[in-house]
Amino acid sequence: MSFEADVLHRIREVLGNRDAFVPLHAPEFHGREWEFVKDCLDTGWVSSVGSYVDQFEEHVARACGTRHAVAVVNGTAALQIALVIAGVEQGEEVLLPALTFVATANAVVHAGAVPHFVDCHDQTLGLDPVALGLHLDRIAIRKNGVLVNRETGRRLAAIVPMHTFGRPVDMDALAEVAAEWGLPIVEDAAEALGSRYKGRACGGLGMVAALSFNGNKIITTGGGGAIATDDAELARRAKHLTTTAKQPHRWAFNHDEIGYNYRMPNLNAALGCAQFEQLEARLEAKRKLQSRYAAAFETFDGARVMGDTPETEGNNWLVTLRLADRMAEKRDILLDYLNEAGVMTRPVWTLMHRLPIHASNPRAPLPVSERLEGLLLNLPSSANLARS
Ligand SMILES: *Cc1c(COP(=O)(O)O)cnc(C)c1O
């Protein structure tokens, strides 16, 4: 059997022999979505005010283990505002992985700052604390108490780890590096709702975190995002900035800075409240799906399914197949073959520094990211695939 036929065969062991196309990750609505959304329509509370937004924020805060959460229009906007309230200013640099979805880097630009790409760790697929530390030793220097990149002269303002496909980064080691240099951690937890690192929830591991509730994420509000933090003042700033920076008043329109209209509509929050009620069941189903895939590839030496470390309990948002190094040249053939067979699979993102829009931004050496780029594939990961 050819390599690609063998991989398909093993995937089919998990999925069964379906004729229908199997999507990568489909949204699922098995709870009270109709009831909550209908309630919005019946009461007229569809837009920027309504009780579902408050409830949704409580759900987010509980899931992230934070005291506060602010619901916004999408994850990209959440990350932009998270950066701003963490103190990132115009023309400063933000350290983030080269291996990420483009929104992480774009949000840095939206905040007026410059993305600075760092390598990821071979196993966590997230920012590598050792590579980050070595890179800072090389480029960072304190000038008049300000940490700057000696090559560009720009202030280094924050570190943005991202939990790739819901797999937690090694946050304690990153936090040590961050503390050593006095850099705040802004967590891109867009993919990691429900993931845990040493028992602590992702989304609550840094100064502030951004989450996404886009249609392809583990639970969805249609489109949406949230900012989570323990810090009451940061949460207040986030709410203020995302709601046109209007000073509270019964009737006057006083805005004390250039704010954003980033609030999440009540309709979307209603959908999200119903989705949150299904989060635990979904995590359980996805755990089951991941372990079935892992078993199907256990005896295969061409590829294996990535799993948790003793420190992590990922949400298995997208189950990840890692090709053996020698199979890198087969990646595109495999992707063609699987997608042609109706099994939707995707490679990991094109690395940020290879995109012309981000190619001129500063970066560290990226050997691990560049090797992994050719080896990682996502398998169909919808929770309902484990229920059949
Ligand atoms: C989805 C995602 C985002 C952005 O979320 P949107 O809601 O689509 O704007 C940001 N970062 C990562 C890593 C993501 O996967």
XYZ file of N, CA, C and O in Angstrom, residues 176-257:
328
model
N 9.096 32.664 33.183
C 10.406 32.950 33.784
C 11.207 33.901 32.902
O 11.804 34.868 33.387
N 11.217 33.609 31.610
C 11.927 34.489 30.665
C 11.285 35.879 30.681
O 11.977 36.902 30.734
N 9.957 35.902 30.670
C 9.240 37.182 30.654
C 9.572 37.999 31.907
O 9.820 39.200 31.827
N 9.611 37.316 33.060
C 9.888 38.019 34.319
C 11.317 38.552 34.328
O 11.580 39.665 34.782
N 12.241 37.729 33.794
C 13.642 38.132 33.760
C 13.815 39.451 33.000
O 14.616 40.298 33.368
N 13.032 39.612 31.932
C 13.168 40.810 31.104
C 12.103 41.866 31.390
O 12.064 42.911 30.742
N 11.199 41.553 32.299
C 10.140 42.503 32.633
C 9.128 42.699 31.523
O 8.571 43.795 31.354
N 8.883 41.635 30.756
C 7.919 41.735 29.653
C 6.575 41.126 30.044
O 6.531 40.036 30.627
N 5.471 41.802 29.738
C 4.155 41.201 30.027
C 3.825 40.089 29.025
O 4.270 40.138 27.876
N 3.073 39.095 29.483
C 2.607 38.031 28.593
C 1.154 38.255 28.228
O 0.280 38.349 29.092
N 0.914 38.375 26.931
C -0.438 38.470 26.389
C -0.695 37.150 25.667
O -0.025 36.828 24.688
N -1.636 36.392 26.195
C -1.846 35.030 25.711
C -2.797 35.035 24.517
O -3.916 35.528 24.634
N -2.362 34.476 23.396
C -3.308 34.228 22.301
C -3.883 32.837 22.552
O -3.327 31.829 22.133
N -5.027 32.819 23.265
C -5.665 31.555 23.620
C -6.855 31.274 22.700
O -7.782 30.553 23.066
N -6.781 31.841 21.490
C -7.909 31.734 20.550
C -8.293 30.283 20.269
O -9.453 29.983 20.012
N -7.307 29.386 20.315
C -7.570 27.995 19.948
C -7.682 27.093 21.178
O -7.838 25.887 21.035
N -7.555 27.678 22.358
C -7.273 26.850 23.539
C -8.325 26.912 24.638
O -8.040 26.565 25.783
N -9.548 27.313 24.313
C -10.593 27.286 25.336
C -10.771 25.860 25.835
O -10.976 24.944 25.045
N -10.664 25.671 27.147
C -10.839 24.330 27.725
C -9.537 23.558 27.884
O -9.522 22.497 28.506
N -8.436 24.073 27.328
C -7.137 23.409 27.489
C -6.554 23.744 28.858
O -6.789 24.831 29.389
N -5.767 22.795 29.387
C -5.160 23.024 30.694
C -3.668 22.740 30.669
O -3.222 21.829 29.981
N -2.952 23.560 31.427
C -1.505 23.424 31.589
C -1.234 23.301 33.082
O -1.591 24.207 33.842
N -0.664 22.164 33.497
C -0.451 21.894 34.927
C -1.730 22.171 35.721
O -1.686 22.765 36.802
N -2.851 21.799 35.165
C -4.126 21.961 35.847
C -4.750 23.338 35.751
O -5.895 23.531 36.153
N -3.999 24.309 35.209
C -4.542 25.677 35.097
C -5.083 25.906 33.688
O -4.488 25.454 32.702
N -6.193 26.629 33.616
C -6.843 26.831 32.320
C -6.062 27.801 31.441
O -5.589 28.842 31.906
N -5.926 27.464 30.169
C -5.401 28.414 29.196
C -6.390 29.579 29.115
O -7.592 29.398 29.289
N -5.871 30.756 28.851
C -6.713 31.952 28.885
C -6.578 32.665 30.228
O -7.006 33.801 30.374
N -5.931 31.982 31.186
C -5.723 32.598 32.491
C -4.275 32.490 32.920
O -3.960 32.556 34.098
N -3.378 32.316 31.962
C -1.979 32.036 32.301
C -1.062 33.252 32.181
O 0.088 33.190 32.592
N -1.560 34.332 31.589
C -0.728 35.521 31.421
C -1.361 36.728 32.088
O -2.237 36.592 32.945
N -0.893 37.920 31.700
C -1.478 39.149 32.242
C -2.899 39.315 31.715
O -3.822 39.706 32.427
N -3.056 38.980 30.429
C -4.354 39.124 29.767
C -4.352 38.149 28.588
O -3.287 37.812 28.059
N -5.546 37.668 28.214
C -5.636 36.690 27.125
C -6.715 37.082 26.127
O -7.665 37.783 26.466
N -6.524 36.597 24.895
C -7.545 36.775 23.859
C -8.097 35.410 23.488
O -7.345 34.437 23.355
N -9.423 35.348 23.328
C -10.074 34.107 22.901
C -10.887 34.371 21.646
O -11.274 35.508 21.388
N -11.141 33.318 20.890
C -11.971 33.449 19.688
C -13.142 32.489 19.753
O -13.007 31.359 20.233
N -14.286 32.959 19.246
C -15.476 32.120 19.142
C -15.968 32.112 17.705
O -17.161 32.081 17.428
N -15.013 32.129 16.786
C -15.324 32.023 15.362
C -15.971 30.655 15.086
O -15.867 29.740 15.903
N -16.590 30.533 13.932
C -17.326 29.309 13.610
C -16.494 28.048 13.600
O -17.023 26.946 13.768
N -15.199 28.167 13.398
C -14.343 26.975 13.322
C -13.703 26.610 14.658
O -12.979 25.637 14.745
N -13.947 27.407 15.698
C -13.294 27.125 16.980
C -14.103 26.082 17.767
O -15.144 25.625 17.313
N -13.630 25.741 18.959
C -14.235 24.604 19.680
C -15.695 24.870 20.042
O -16.532 23.976 19.962
N -16.018 26.092 20.453
C -17.419 26.512 20.505
C -17.511 27.876 19.831
O -16.504 28.585 19.712
N -18.718 28.229 19.368
C -18.810 29.425 18.531
C -19.968 30.338 18.920
O -20.979 29.886 19.452
N -19.775 31.624 18.620
C -20.863 32.601 18.715
C -21.235 33.071 17.305
O -21.829 34.129 17.154
N -20.858 32.315 16.301
C -20.987 32.761 14.917
C -19.700 33.478 14.555
O -18.911 33.021 13.734
N -19.496 34.610 15.147
C -18.208 35.317 15.141
C -18.116 35.953 16.500
O -19.128 36.431 17.020
N -16.954 35.958 17.089
C -16.858 36.579 18.403
C -15.502 36.354 19.026
O -14.700 35.550 18.541
N -15.268 37.070 20.091
C -14.013 36.925 20.812
C -14.189 37.405 22.234
O -15.273 37.872 22.608
N -13.151 37.273 23.027
C -13.212 37.767 24.399
C -11.811 38.060 24.909
O -10.825 37.478 24.438
N -11.768 38.976 25.863
C -10.526 39.321 26.564
C -10.703 38.829 27.998
O -11.720 39.147 28.621
N -9.751 38.040 28.488
C -9.853 37.521 29.857
C -8.673 38.023 30.672
O -7.541 38.067 30.176
N -8.948 38.419 31.900
C -7.874 38.882 32.783
C -8.321 38.826 34.241
O -9.510 38.895 34.534
N -7.349 38.735 35.117
C -7.610 38.777 36.554
C -7.661 40.211 37.068
O -8.151 40.459 38.167
N -7.138 41.110 36.282
C -6.918 42.480 36.721
C -8.152 43.348 36.443
O -8.520 43.571 35.290
N -8.766 43.839 37.510
C -10.010 44.600 37.372
C -9.813 45.862 36.538
O -10.673 46.240 35.740
N -8.677 46.518 36.707
C -8.433 47.760 35.981
C -8.239 47.481 34.484
O -8.735 48.221 33.627
N -7.522 46.407 34.167
C -7.357 46.041 32.745
C -8.711 45.699 32.130
O -9.002 46.066 30.987
N -9.548 44.984 32.877
C -10.865 44.611 32.366
C -11.718 45.856 32.117
O -12.407 45.959 31.101
N -11.626 46.801 33.017
C -12.380 48.053 32.849
C -11.907 48.794 31.607
O -12.703 49.266 30.803
N -10.600 48.843 31.431
C -10.014 49.484 30.237
C -10.486 48.781 28.968
O -10.806 49.405 27.967
N -10.499 47.449 29.010
C -10.905 46.674 27.835
C -12.361 46.970 27.486
O -12.702 47.196 26.321
N -13.214 46.997 28.481
C -14.642 47.273 28.240
C -14.806 48.680 27.679
O -15.540 48.898 26.710
N -14.104 49.619 28.289
C -14.207 51.023 27.895
C -13.761 51.210 26.442
O -14.475 51.791 25.627
N -12.580 50.685 26.124
C -12.014 50.852 24.772
C -12.870 50.180 23.700
O -12.931 50.649 22.567
N -13.490 49.053 24.059
C -14.247 48.303 23.044
C -15.684 48.801 22.909
O -16.440 48.310 22.080
N -16.055 49.777 23.737
C -17.414 50.324 23.669
C -17.354 51.842 23.477
O -17.966 52.599 24.224
N -16.589 52.255 22.473
C -16.421 53.657 22.045
C -15.906 54.609 23.126
O -16.014 55.822 22.979
N -15.341 54.057 24.182
C -14.744 54.890 25.245
C -15.704 55.972 25.744
O -15.315 57.117 25.955
N -16.930 55.556 25.925
C -17.953 56.502 26.410
C -17.957 56.515 27.927
O -17.972 55.467 28.573
N -17.921 57.718 28.475
C -17.978 57.829 29.928
C -19.406 57.541 30.382
O -20.355 58.036 29.769
N -19.534 56.744 31.442
C -20.880 56.405 31.900
C -21.670 57.670 32.262
O -21.174 58.516 33.015
N -22.846 57.791 31.705
C -23.712 58.930 31.994
C -25.105 58.580 31.490
O -25.224 57.868 30.500
N -26.120 59.087 32.143
C -27.468 58.705 31.742
C -27.813 59.160 30.337
O -28.533 58.499 29.616
N -27.326 60.352 29.931
C -27.708 60.794 28.593
C -26.613 61.498 27.791
O -26.731 61.649 26.598
N -25.509 61.865 28.416
C -24.508 62.650 27.685
C -23.541 61.765 26.889
O -23.225 60.659 27.302
N -23.114 62.259 25.753
C -22.144 61.548 24.908
C -20.753 62.110 25.123
O -20.308 62.976 24.371
N -20.085 61.634 26.134
C -18.705 62.066 26.347
C -17.765 60.885 26.171
O -17.908 59.872 26.837
N -16.831 61.026 25.232
C -15.892 59.944 24.905
C -14.497 60.459 25.206
O -14.085 61.477 24.656
N -13.756 59.758 26.068
C -12.495 60.333 26.530
C -11.266 59.815 25.792
O -10.147 60.197 26.098
N -11.448 58.900 24.848
C -10.362 58.556 23.927
C -10.969 57.985 22.649
O -12.178 57.807 22.567
